[in-house]
Structure formats: structure tokens, C-alpha cells
N, CA, C and O atoms as a Tinker XYZ file with bonds, in Angstrom:
   456  protein
     1  N    115.886000  136.353000  -38.076000    73     2
     2  CA   116.770000  135.563000  -38.891000    64     1     3
     3  C    117.368000  136.415000  -39.820000    63     2     4     5
     4  O    116.792000  137.271000  -40.492000    81     3
     5  N    118.512000  136.145000  -39.821000    73     3     6
     6  CA   119.448000  137.208000  -40.652000    64     5     7
     7  C    119.245000  136.583000  -42.236000    63     6     8     9
     8  O    118.794000  135.486000  -42.566000    81     7
     9  N    119.779000  137.766000  -43.133000    73     7    10
    10  CA   119.674000  137.889000  -44.663000    64     9    11
    11  C    120.331000  136.518000  -45.178000    63    10    12    13
    12  O    119.805000  135.891000  -46.097000    81    11
    13  N    121.577000  136.052000  -44.508000    73    11    14
    14  CA   122.458000  134.959000  -45.274000    64    13    15
    15  C    121.466000  133.623000  -44.565000    63    14    16    17
    16  O    121.462000  132.707000  -45.387000    81    15
    17  N    120.852000  133.345000  -43.631000    73    15    18
    18  CA   120.176000  132.361000  -43.235000    64    17    19
    19  C    119.207000  132.263000  -44.368000    63    18    20    21
    20  O    119.302000  131.357000  -45.196000    81    19
    21  N    118.162000  133.292000  -44.427000    73    19    22
    22  CA   117.180000  133.393000  -45.202000    64    21    23
    23  C    117.593000  132.864000  -46.696000    63    22    24    25
    24  O    116.877000  131.976000  -47.158000    81    23
    25  N    118.671000  133.326000  -47.478000    73    23    26
    26  CA   119.075000  132.991000  -48.560000    64    25    27
    27  C    119.280000  131.922000  -48.306000    63    26    28    29
    28  O    118.467000  131.421000  -49.083000    81    27
    29  N    119.918000  130.755000  -47.619000    73    27    30
    30  CA   120.394000  129.598000  -47.442000    64    29    31
    31  C    118.805000  128.682000  -47.339000    63    30    32    33
    32  O    118.811000  127.521000  -47.749000    81    31
    33  N    117.900000  129.095000  -46.952000    73    31    34
    34  CA   116.570000  128.211000  -46.797000    64    33    35
    35  C    115.995000  128.679000  -48.339000    63    34    36    37
    36  O    115.672000  127.676000  -48.975000    81    35
    37  N    115.849000  129.568000  -48.871000    73    35    38
    38  CA   115.797000  130.166000  -50.064000    64    37    39
    39  C    116.283000  129.335000  -50.933000    63    38    40    41
    40  O    115.487000  128.487000  -51.335000    81    39
    41  N    117.697000  129.300000  -51.493000    73    39    42
    42  CA   118.447000  128.145000  -52.188000    64    41    43
    43  C    117.732000  126.752000  -52.248000    63    42    44    45
    44  O    117.436000  126.118000  -53.260000    81    43
    45  N    117.576000  126.503000  -51.269000    73    43    46
    46  CA   117.629000  124.871000  -50.719000    64    45    47
    47  C    116.150000  124.884000  -50.936000    63    46    48    49
    48  O    115.742000  123.728000  -51.046000    81    47
    49  N    115.140000  125.833000  -51.045000    73    47    50
    50  CA   113.527000  126.046000  -51.652000    64    49    51
    51  C    113.337000  125.512000  -53.259000    63    50    52    53
    52  O    112.665000  124.631000  -53.796000    81    51
    53  N    114.272000  126.506000  -53.707000    73    51    54
    54  CA   114.179000  126.304000  -54.984000    64    53    55
    55  C    114.913000  125.406000  -55.584000    63    54    56    57
    56  O    114.570000  125.144000  -56.737000    81    55
    57  N    115.927000  124.787000  -55.108000    73    55    58
    58  CA   116.210000  123.533000  -55.538000    64    57    59
    59  C    115.424000  122.564000  -55.532000    63    58    60    61
    60  O    115.274000  121.889000  -56.550000    81    59
    61  N    114.752000  122.293000  -54.363000    73    59    62
    62  CA   114.301000  120.851000  -54.140000    64    61    63
    63  C    113.119000  120.564000  -54.878000    63    62    64    65
    64  O    112.881000  119.358000  -54.923000    81    63
    65  N    112.086000  121.487000  -55.629000    73    63    66
    66  CA   111.075000  120.914000  -56.451000    64    65    67
    67  C    111.829000  120.670000  -57.804000    63    66    68    69
    68  O    111.160000  119.809000  -58.375000    81    67
    69  N    112.873000  121.000000  -58.577000    73    67    70
    70  CA   113.350000  120.654000  -59.641000    64    69    71
    71  C    114.262000  119.856000  -59.281000    63    70    72    73
    72  O    114.842000  119.535000  -60.318000    81    71
    73  N    114.864000  119.199000  -58.165000    73    71    74
    74  CA   115.566000  117.773000  -58.127000    64    73    75
    75  C    114.847000  116.893000  -58.110000    63    74    76    77
    76  O    115.229000  115.853000  -58.647000    81    75
    77  N    113.110000  116.956000  -57.304000    73    75    78
    78  CA   112.267000  116.038000  -56.939000    64    77    79
    79  C    111.993000  115.960000  -58.925000    63    78    80    81
    80  O    112.246000  114.843000  -59.375000    81    79
    81  N    111.650000  116.744000  -59.716000    73    79    82
    82  CA   111.104000  116.379000  -60.886000    64    81    83
    83  C    112.149000  115.667000  -61.768000    63    82    84    85
    84  O    111.830000  114.731000  -62.501000    81    83
    85  N    113.262000  116.085000  -61.686000    73    83    86
    86  CA   114.524000  115.277000  -62.107000    64    85    87
    87  C    114.705000  113.875000  -62.213000    63    86    88    89
    88  O    115.039000  113.174000  -63.169000    81    87
    89  N    114.321000  113.519000  -60.645000    73    87    90
    90  CA   114.191000  112.403000  -59.926000    64    89    91
    91  C    113.225000  111.243000  -60.529000    63    90    92    93
    92  O    113.540000  110.059000  -60.650000    81    91
    93  N    111.879000  111.882000  -60.912000    73    91    94
    94  CA   111.126000  111.463000  -61.376000    64    93    95
    95  C    111.139000  110.962000  -63.017000    63    94    96    97
    96  O    110.860000  109.916000  -63.603000    81    95
    97  N    111.509000  111.994000  -63.318000    73    95    98
    98  CA   111.923000  111.925000  -64.790000    64    97    99
    99  C    112.877000  110.534000  -65.189000    63    98   100   101
   100  O    112.723000  109.600000  -65.976000    81    99
   101  N    113.928000  110.920000  -64.219000    73    99   102
   102  CA   114.914000  109.561000  -64.439000    64   101   103
   103  C    114.173000  108.415000  -64.019000    63   102   104   105
   104  O    114.564000  107.418000  -64.625000    81   103
   105  N    113.441000  108.228000  -63.377000    73   103   106
   106  CA   112.682000  106.969000  -62.989000    64   105   107
   107  C    111.901000  106.425000  -64.261000    63   106   108   109
   108  O    111.869000  105.241000  -64.596000    81   107
   109  N    111.174000  107.649000  -65.021000    73   107   110
   110  CA   110.643000  107.367000  -66.496000    64   109   111
   111  C    111.418000  106.928000  -67.363000    63   110   112   113
   112  O    111.028000  106.028000  -68.107000    81   111
   113  N    112.603000  107.414000  -67.467000    73   111   114
   114  CA   113.491000  107.068000  -68.646000    64   113   115
   115  C    113.967000  105.703000  -68.361000    63   114   116   117
   116  O    113.926000  104.875000  -69.271000    81   115
   117  N    114.476000  105.334000  -67.039000    73   115   118
   118  CA   114.839000  104.236000  -66.445000    64   117   119
   119  C    113.650000  102.782000  -66.966000    63   118   120   121
   120  O    113.917000  101.632000  -67.317000    81   119
   121  N    112.585000  103.359000  -66.837000    73   119   122
   122  CA   111.698000  102.321000  -67.307000    64   121   123
   123  C    111.527000  102.325000  -68.896000    63   122   124   125
   124  O    111.438000  101.276000  -69.533000    81   123
   125  N    111.489000  103.644000  -69.507000    73   123   126
   126  CA   111.579000  103.361000  -71.062000    64   125   127
   127  C    112.513000  102.742000  -71.870000    63   126   128   129
   128  O    112.459000  102.076000  -72.904000    81   127
   129  N    113.671000  103.262000  -70.886000    73   127   130
   130  CA   115.005000  102.464000  -71.482000    64   129   131
   131  C    114.673000  100.751000  -71.599000    63   130   132   133
   132  O    114.601000  100.132000  -72.660000    81   131
   133  N    114.538000  100.312000  -70.551000    73   131   134
   134  CA   114.019000   99.089000  -70.302000    64   133   135
   135  C    112.844000   98.599000  -71.238000    63   134   136   137
   136  O    112.889000   97.435000  -71.634000    81   135
   137  N    111.942000   99.299000  -71.562000    73   135   138
   138  CA   110.703000   99.020000  -72.078000    64   137   139
   139  C    110.966000   99.156000  -73.979000    63   138   140   141
   140  O    110.499000   98.390000  -74.822000    81   139
   141  N    111.740000  100.226000  -74.193000    73   139   142
   142  CA   111.464000  100.708000  -75.646000    64   141   143
   143  C    113.327000  101.080000  -76.012000    63   142   144   145
   144  O    114.308000  100.865000  -75.301000    81   143
   145  N    113.234000  101.672000  -77.337000    73   143   146
   146  CA   114.616000  101.879000  -77.807000    64   145   147
   147  C    115.191000  102.844000  -77.108000    63   146   148   149
   148  O    116.402000  102.888000  -76.891000    81   147
   149  N    114.147000  103.893000  -76.612000    73   147   150
   150  CA   114.489000  105.278000  -75.737000    64   149   151
   151  C    115.422000  104.790000  -74.517000    63   150   152   153
   152  O    115.166000  103.913000  -73.692000    81   151
   153  N    116.572000  105.591000  -74.625000    73   151   154
   154  CA   117.802000  105.426000  -74.010000    64   153   155
   155  C    117.695000  107.374000  -73.489000    63   154   156   157
   156  O    118.190000  107.969000  -74.447000    81   155
   157  N    117.410000  108.059000  -72.783000    73   155   158
   158  CA   117.600000  109.334000  -71.947000    64   157   159
   159  C    117.877000  109.286000  -70.726000    63   158   160   161
   160  O    117.673000  110.218000  -69.949000    81   159
   161  N    118.465000  107.987000  -70.367000    73   159   162
   162  CA   118.851000  107.533000  -68.823000    64   161   163
   163  C    120.338000  108.726000  -68.773000    63   162   164   165
   164  O    120.208000  109.812000  -68.209000    81   163
   165  N    121.500000  108.374000  -69.347000    73   163   166
   166  CA   122.604000  109.607000  -69.348000    64   165   167
   167  C    122.617000  110.903000  -69.228000    63   166   168   169
   168  O    123.544000  111.616000  -68.844000    81   167
   169  N    121.523000  111.207000  -69.581000    73   167   170
   170  CA   121.161000  112.985000  -69.914000    64   169   171
   171  C    120.288000  112.986000  -68.341000    63   170   172   173
   172  O    120.559000  113.776000  -67.437000    81   171
   173  N    119.677000  112.389000  -68.297000    73   171   174
   174  CA   118.705000  112.516000  -67.075000    64   173   175
   175  C    119.485000  112.147000  -65.702000    63   174   176   177
   176  O    119.366000  112.678000  -64.598000    81   175
   177  N    120.178000  111.256000  -66.037000    73   175   178
   178  CA   121.165000  111.027000  -64.876000    64   177   179
   179  C    121.716000  112.106000  -64.485000    63   178   180   181
   180  O    121.414000  112.563000  -63.383000    81   179
   181  N    122.763000  112.829000  -65.411000    73   179   182
   182  CA   123.564000  114.262000  -65.037000    64   181   183
   183  C    122.753000  115.052000  -64.768000    63   182   184   185
   184  O    122.989000  115.465000  -63.633000    81   183
   185  N    121.705000  115.618000  -65.282000    73   183   186
   186  CA   121.119000  116.652000  -64.492000    64   185   187
   187  C    120.667000  116.293000  -63.488000    63   186   188   189
   188  O    120.725000  117.189000  -62.646000    81   187
   189  N    119.970000  114.875000  -62.927000    73   187   190
   190  CA   119.004000  114.759000  -61.770000    64   189   191
   191  C    120.636000  114.511000  -60.746000    63   190   192   193
   192  O    120.526000  114.450000  -59.522000    81   191
   193  N    121.793000  114.412000  -61.286000    73   191   194
   194  CA   122.933000  114.196000  -60.391000    64   193   195
   195  C    123.498000  115.671000  -59.919000    63   194   196   197
   196  O    123.621000  115.918000  -58.719000    81   195
   197  N    123.804000  116.548000  -60.842000    73   195   198
   198  CA   123.728000  117.815000  -60.614000    64   197   199
   199  C    122.739000  118.580000  -59.307000    63   198   200   201
   200  O    123.007000  119.345000  -58.380000    81   199
   201  N    121.833000  118.099000  -59.670000    73   199   202
   202  CA   120.365000  119.323000  -59.143000    64   201   203
   203  C    120.407000  118.055000  -57.530000    63   202   204   205
   204  O    120.136000  118.789000  -56.580000    81   203
   205  N    120.543000  117.154000  -57.195000    73   203   206
   206  CA   120.628000  116.233000  -56.068000    64   205   207
   207  C    122.141000  117.087000  -55.229000    63   206   208   209
   208  O    121.998000  117.670000  -54.154000    81   207
   209  N    123.389000  117.015000  -55.889000    73   207   210
   210  CA   124.581000  117.344000  -55.102000    64   209   211
   211  C    124.121000  118.808000  -54.639000    63   210   212   213
   212  O    124.174000  118.986000  -53.422000    81   211
   213  N    123.672000  119.893000  -55.428000    73   211   214
   214  CA   123.289000  121.090000  -55.572000    64   213   215
   215  C    122.728000  121.052000  -54.173000    63   214   216   217
   216  O    123.221000  121.660000  -53.223000    81   215
   217  N    121.433000  120.127000  -54.115000    73   215   218
   218  CA   120.410000  119.897000  -52.945000    64   217   219
   219  C    121.107000  120.000000  -51.482000    63   218   220   221
   220  O    120.849000  120.703000  -50.505000    81   219
   221  N    122.191000  118.916000  -51.755000    73   219   222
   222  CA   123.018000  118.385000  -50.705000    64   221   223
   223  C    124.147000  119.825000  -49.790000    63   222   224   225
   224  O    124.515000  120.190000  -48.673000    81   223
   225  N    124.225000  120.063000  -50.818000    73   223   226
   226  CA   125.104000  121.494000  -50.522000    64   225   227
   227  C    124.485000  122.631000  -50.069000    63   226   228   229
   228  O    125.017000  123.401000  -49.269000    81   227
   229  N    123.492000  122.763000  -50.492000    73   227   230
   230  CA   122.520000  123.593000  -49.937000    64   229   231
   231  C    121.927000  123.242000  -48.481000    63   230   232   233
   232  O    121.801000  123.976000  -47.501000    81   231
   233  N    121.604000  121.881000  -48.657000    73   231   234
   234  CA   120.933000  121.222000  -47.522000    64   233   235
   235  C    121.725000  121.568000  -46.236000    63   234   236   237
   236  O    121.267000  121.956000  -45.161000    81   235
   237  N    123.392000  121.276000  -46.685000    73   235   238
   238  CA   124.231000  121.720000  -45.414000    64   237   239
   239  C    124.605000  122.819000  -44.796000    63   238   240   241
   240  O    124.988000  122.972000  -43.636000    81   239
   241  N    124.441000  123.719000  -45.816000    73   239   242
   242  CA   124.213000  125.282000  -45.561000    64   241   243
   243  C    123.199000  125.830000  -44.666000    63   242   244   245
   244  O    123.171000  126.532000  -43.655000    81   243
   245  N    122.361000  125.223000  -45.453000    73   243   246
   246  CA   120.881000  125.668000  -44.342000    64   245   247
   247  C    121.152000  125.156000  -42.895000    63   246   248   249
   248  O    121.136000  125.889000  -41.905000    81   247
   249  N    121.453000  123.550000  -42.878000    73   247   250
   250  CA   121.399000  123.177000  -41.574000    64   249   251
   251  C    122.319000  123.740000  -40.627000    63   250   252   253
   252  O    122.086000  123.937000  -39.434000    81   251
   253  N    123.292000  123.963000  -41.193000    73   251   254
   254  CA   124.680000  125.046000  -40.432000    64   253   255
   255  C    124.284000  126.191000  -39.919000    63   254   256   257
   256  O    124.566000  126.533000  -38.771000    81   255
   257  N    123.498000  126.979000  -40.842000    73   255   258
   258  CA   123.242000  128.283000  -40.396000    64   257   259
   259  C    121.750000  128.309000  -39.807000    63   258   260   261
   260  O    121.365000  129.371000  -39.318000    81   259
   261  N    120.895000  127.215000  -39.823000    73   259   262
   262  CA   119.517000  127.527000  -38.721000    64   261   263
   263  C    119.995000  126.765000  -37.835000    63   262   264   265
   264  O    119.203000  126.972000  -36.916000    81   263
   265  N    120.706000  126.053000  -37.468000    73   263   266
   266  CA   120.627000  124.892000  -36.390000    64   265   267
   267  C    119.876000  124.139000  -35.846000    63   266   268   269
   268  O    119.629000  123.894000  -34.665000    81   267
   269  N    119.481000  123.740000  -36.871000    73   267   270
   270  CA   117.951000  122.985000  -37.163000    64   269   271
   271  C    118.663000  121.692000  -36.037000    63   270   272   273
   272  O    119.854000  121.402000  -35.930000    81   271
   273  N    117.599000  121.145000  -35.370000    73   271   274
   274  CA   117.848000  119.725000  -34.588000    64   273   275
   275  C    117.925000  118.741000  -35.524000    63   274   276   277
   276  O    117.352000  118.757000  -36.613000    81   275
   277  N    118.801000  117.679000  -34.999000    73   275   278
   278  CA   118.942000  116.467000  -35.852000    64   277   279
   279  C    118.174000  115.834000  -36.421000    63   278   280   281
   280  O    118.623000  115.189000  -37.368000    81   279
   281  N    116.611000  115.717000  -36.101000    73   279   282
   282  CA   115.434000  115.330000  -36.648000    64   281   283
   283  C    115.100000  115.982000  -37.893000    63   282   284   285
   284  O    114.981000  115.456000  -38.999000    81   283
   285  N    114.933000  117.477000  -37.499000    73   283   286
   286  CA   114.813000  118.437000  -38.710000    64   285   287
   287  C    115.684000  118.195000  -39.861000    63   286   288   289
   288  O    115.241000  118.067000  -41.003000    81   287
   289  N    117.271000  118.115000  -39.473000    73   287   290
   290  CA   117.801000  118.018000  -40.690000    64   289   291
   291  C    117.872000  116.693000  -41.223000    63   290   292   293
   292  O    118.227000  116.630000  -42.400000    81   291
   293  N    117.596000  115.524000  -40.583000    73   291   294
   294  CA   117.526000  114.340000  -40.855000    64   293   295
   295  C    116.483000  114.258000  -42.383000    63   294   296   297
   296  O    116.761000  113.881000  -43.521000    81   295
   297  N    115.159000  114.817000  -41.753000    73   295   298
   298  CA   114.125000  115.007000  -42.588000    64   297   299
   299  C    114.358000  115.745000  -43.896000    63   298   300   301
   300  O    114.028000  115.216000  -44.958000    81   299
   301  N    114.935000  116.995000  -43.854000    73   299   302
   302  CA   115.412000  117.159000  -45.079000    64   301   303
   303  C    116.303000  116.353000  -46.134000    63   302   304   305
   304  O    116.092000  116.266000  -47.344000    81   303
   305  N    117.105000  115.916000  -45.571000    73   303   306
   306  CA   117.780000  114.984000  -46.350000    64   305   307
   307  C    117.246000  114.014000  -46.406000    63   306   308   309
   308  O    117.655000  113.481000  -47.438000    81   307
   309  N    116.412000  113.268000  -45.846000    73   307   310
   310  CA   115.601000  112.169000  -46.360000    64   309   311
   311  C    114.832000  112.187000  -47.648000    63   310   312   313
   312  O    114.614000  111.384000  -48.555000    81   311
   313  N    114.460000  113.615000  -47.321000    73   311   314
   314  CA   113.290000  113.965000  -48.566000    64   313   315
   315  C    113.921000  113.811000  -49.953000    63   314   316   317
   316  O    113.560000  113.397000  -51.055000    81   315
   317  N    115.089000  114.359000  -49.371000    73   315   318
   318  CA   116.255000  114.578000  -50.819000    64   317   319
   319  C    116.059000  113.043000  -51.741000    63   318   320   321
   320  O    116.055000  112.928000  -52.966000    81   319
   321  N    115.939000  112.206000  -50.943000    73   319   322
   322  CA   116.057000  110.809000  -51.646000    64   321   323
   323  C    115.124000  109.894000  -51.865000    63   322   324   325
   324  O    115.276000  108.889000  -52.558000    81   323
   325  N    113.813000  110.319000  -51.093000    73   323   326
   326  CA   112.597000  110.252000  -52.236000    64   325   327
   327  C    112.555000  110.681000  -53.225000    63   326   328   329
   328  O    113.287000  111.581000  -53.636000    81   327
   329  N    111.238000  109.850000  -54.136000    73   327   330
   330  CA   110.927000  110.468000  -55.192000    64   329   331
   331  C    110.328000  112.046000  -55.567000    63   330   332   333
   332  O    110.604000  112.857000  -56.452000    81   331
   333  N    109.323000  112.035000  -54.368000    73   331   334
   334  CA   108.485000  112.794000  -54.359000    64   333   335
   335  C    108.941000  113.898000  -53.424000    63   334   336   337
   336  O    108.380000  114.993000  -53.440000    81   335
   337  N    110.079000  113.591000  -52.504000    73   335   338
   338  CA   110.170000  114.304000  -51.303000    64   337   339
   339  C    110.657000  115.705000  -51.472000    63   338   340   341
   340  O    110.702000  116.354000  -50.427000    81   339
   341  N    111.011000  116.277000  -52.509000    73   339   342
   342  CA   111.774000  117.488000  -52.536000    64   341   343
   343  C    110.462000  118.245000  -52.954000    63   342   344   345
   344  O    110.690000  119.455000  -52.960000    81   343
   345  N    109.019000  117.917000  -53.345000    73   343   346
   346  CA   107.871000  118.427000  -53.285000    64   345   347
   347  C    107.627000  119.050000  -51.450000    63   346   348   349
   348  O    107.893000  120.152000  -50.969000    81   347
   349  N    107.093000  117.945000  -50.875000    73   347   350
   350  CA   107.155000  118.077000  -49.417000    64   349   351
   351  C    108.204000  118.940000  -48.755000    63   350   352   353
   352  O    107.884000  119.619000  -47.780000    81   351
   353  N    109.520000  118.956000  -49.256000    73   351   354
   354  CA   110.512000  120.085000  -48.831000    64   353   355
   355  C    110.361000  121.075000  -49.150000    63   354   356   357
   356  O    110.581000  122.002000  -48.370000    81   355
   357  N    109.953000  121.280000  -50.336000    73   355   358
   358  CA   109.737000  122.914000  -50.803000    64   357   359
   359  C    108.485000  123.154000  -50.016000    63   358   360   361
   360  O    108.880000  124.152000  -49.412000    81   359
   361  N    107.618000  123.023000  -49.709000    73   359   362
   362  CA   106.457000  123.323000  -49.010000    64   361   363
   363  C    106.835000  123.913000  -47.494000    63   362   364   365
   364  O    106.586000  125.038000  -47.060000    81   363
   365  N    107.474000  122.867000  -46.857000    73   363   366
   366  CA   108.102000  123.025000  -45.384000    64   365   367
   367  C    108.636000  124.277000  -45.295000    63   366   368   369
   368  O    108.299000  125.191000  -44.542000    81   367
   369  N    109.709000  124.240000  -46.326000    73   367   370
   370  CA   110.805000  125.087000  -46.215000    64   369   371
   371  C    110.080000  126.395000  -46.559000    63   370   372   373
   372  O    110.521000  127.311000  -45.865000    81   371
   373  N    108.884000  126.875000  -47.603000    73   371   374
   374  CA   108.350000  127.945000  -47.852000    64   373   375
   375  C    107.498000  128.393000  -46.207000    63   374   376   377
   376  O    107.469000  129.464000  -45.600000    81   375
   377  N    106.902000  127.087000  -45.904000    73   375   378
   378  CA   106.089000  127.866000  -44.374000    64   377   379
   379  C    106.990000  128.373000  -43.632000    63   378   380   381
   380  O    106.939000  129.572000  -43.358000    81   379
   381  N    108.037000  127.535000  -43.138000    73   379   382
   382  CA   109.049000  127.787000  -41.991000    64   381   383
   383  C    109.836000  129.428000  -42.517000    63   382   384   385
   384  O    110.495000  130.092000  -41.717000    81   383
   385  N    109.627000  129.814000  -43.813000    73   383   386
   386  CA   110.202000  131.041000  -44.370000    64   385   387
   387  C    108.830000  132.030000  -43.946000    63   386   388   389
   388  O    109.084000  133.150000  -43.504000    81   387
   389  N    107.806000  131.732000  -44.044000    73   387   390
   390  CA   106.856000  132.747000  -43.933000    64   389   391
   391  C    106.617000  133.049000  -42.399000    63   390   392   393
   392  O    106.253000  134.155000  -41.999000    81   391
   393  N    106.845000  132.004000  -41.609000    73   391   394
   394  CA   106.460000  131.838000  -39.922000    64   393   395
   395  C    107.804000  133.123000  -39.863000    63   394   396   397
   396  O    107.537000  134.311000  -39.682000    81   395
   397  N    109.089000  132.655000  -40.033000    73   395   398
   398  CA   110.120000  133.729000  -39.863000    64   397   399
   399  C    110.298000  134.997000  -40.285000    63   398   400   401
   400  O    111.102000  135.851000  -39.911000    81   399
   401  N    109.034000  135.032000  -41.517000    73   399   402
   402  CA   109.155000  136.973000  -41.465000    64   401   403
   403  C    107.893000  137.388000  -40.965000    63   402   404   405
   404  O    107.611000  138.576000  -41.122000    81   403
   405  N    107.136000  136.701000  -40.434000    73   403   406
   406  CA   105.897000  137.309000  -39.603000    64   405   407
   407  C    106.425000  137.161000  -38.067000    63   406   408   409
   408  O    105.713000  137.687000  -37.211000    81   407
   409  N    107.421000  136.599000  -37.709000    73   407   410
   410  CA   108.079000  136.719000  -36.293000    64   409   411
   411  C    108.939000  137.646000  -36.396000    63   410   412   413
   412  O    108.999000  138.277000  -35.341000    81   411
   413  N    109.757000  138.092000  -37.313000    73   411   414
   414  CA   110.346000  138.858000  -37.498000    64   413   415
   415  C    109.828000  140.527000  -37.682000    63   414   416   417
   416  O    110.646000  141.441000  -37.580000    81   415
   417  N    108.672000  140.724000  -37.905000    73   415   418
   418  CA   107.755000  141.880000  -38.276000    64   417   419
   419  C    107.188000  141.997000  -37.083000    63   418   420   421
   420  O    107.071000  143.138000  -36.637000    81   419
   421  N    106.797000  141.076000  -36.441000    73   419   422
   422  CA   106.326000  141.071000  -34.963000    64   421   423
   423  C    107.236000  141.903000  -33.792000    63   422   424   425
   424  O    106.927000  142.857000  -33.078000    81   423
   425  N    108.533000  141.100000  -33.912000    73   423   426
   426  CA   109.601000  141.958000  -32.968000    64   425   427
   427  C    109.987000  143.242000  -33.360000    63   426   428   429
   428  O    110.357000  144.067000  -32.525000    81   427
   429  N    109.937000  143.473000  -34.493000    73   427   430
   430  CA   110.361000  144.695000  -35.021000    64   429   431
   431  C    109.133000  145.950000  -34.769000    63   430   432   433
   432  O    109.366000  147.151000  -34.904000    81   431
   433  N    107.808000  145.367000  -34.379000    73   431   434
   434  CA   106.475000  146.281000  -34.286000    64   433   435
   435  C    106.444000  146.256000  -32.834000    63   434   436   437
   436  O    105.609000  147.011000  -32.336000    81   435
   437  N    107.354000  145.375000  -31.811000    73   435   438
   438  CA   107.119000  145.081000  -30.630000    64   437   439
   439  C    105.986000  144.483000  -30.004000    63   438   440   441
   440  O    105.496000  144.621000  -28.884000    81   439
   441  N    105.699000  143.814000  -30.955000    73   439   442
   442  CA   104.044000  142.677000  -30.750000    64   441   443
   443  C    104.700000  141.834000  -29.753000    63   442   444   445
   444  O    104.263000  142.052000  -28.623000    81   443
   445  N    105.678000  140.875000  -29.818000    73   443   446
   446  CA   106.228000  140.270000  -29.023000    64   445   447
   447  C    107.752000  140.310000  -28.891000    63   446   448   449
   448  O    108.454000  140.793000  -29.779000    81   447
   449  N    108.262000  139.774000  -27.726000    73   447   450
   450  CA   109.649000  139.933000  -27.561000    64   449   451
   451  C    110.155000  138.689000  -27.654000    63   450   452   453
   452  O    110.753000  138.194000  -26.698000    81   451
   453  N    109.935000  137.855000  -29.122000    73   451   454
   454  CA   110.844000  136.640000  -29.774000    64   453   455
   455  C    112.090000  137.057000  -30.088000    63   454   456
   456  O    112.898000  136.272000  -30.585000    81   455
């Protein structure tokens, strides 16, 4: 895996958890808006919108660089629209990055020819 691909995956991973947290907070703010006088929806909506746009941009870059199959690329996009999906995306991306590092070290040491 080259450095640009690793960077694209890292960016996607780093934005996925905050995007998931902002989605959950937006849902909480929506409930509070309807049940109390507290209205933080405009602020949380803007924050979540920004993080979602960043997630989609980083997702598109990562998909372009990694050449994921359609199933994998779609999975990461669907995880972005689920309230806790970003946490699962972050975990899978972390595992994928660790596997890539292990494979790279094995190739460098001549253990495997992958």
C-alpha cells in the first residue's frame, strides 16, 4: 500500500467516529427541541453536516485509491448514514490498515510474495 492510499484510509478513519458522535448528538438535540425549550439543532446540524461532507469526500478518495469492490465501498457509505455506523467503519478501517502494514512488512522481509 502506498503512502497516499494509507493517508486516504487514515483520513476516513479519523473522521468516521466524530461523524457518528455528531449524528447521535443531533438526534438527541432533535428530541430535546421537541420536548423542551432547548434548541441546539441549528448548531449540531451544521457540525454534523460538515463532518458528513468530509466523510463522503474522504470515502470517495479512499474508494478511488484502494479500488475496493462495489460491496465494500457501498458498505462504508451505508455506515455513514447509520447513527452508530461510523464506529463500525472506524473499527474495520483500523483493522484493514493493520493488515496492510503486516503484509507490507512480510513482503519487505521476504516472508511472502504478495
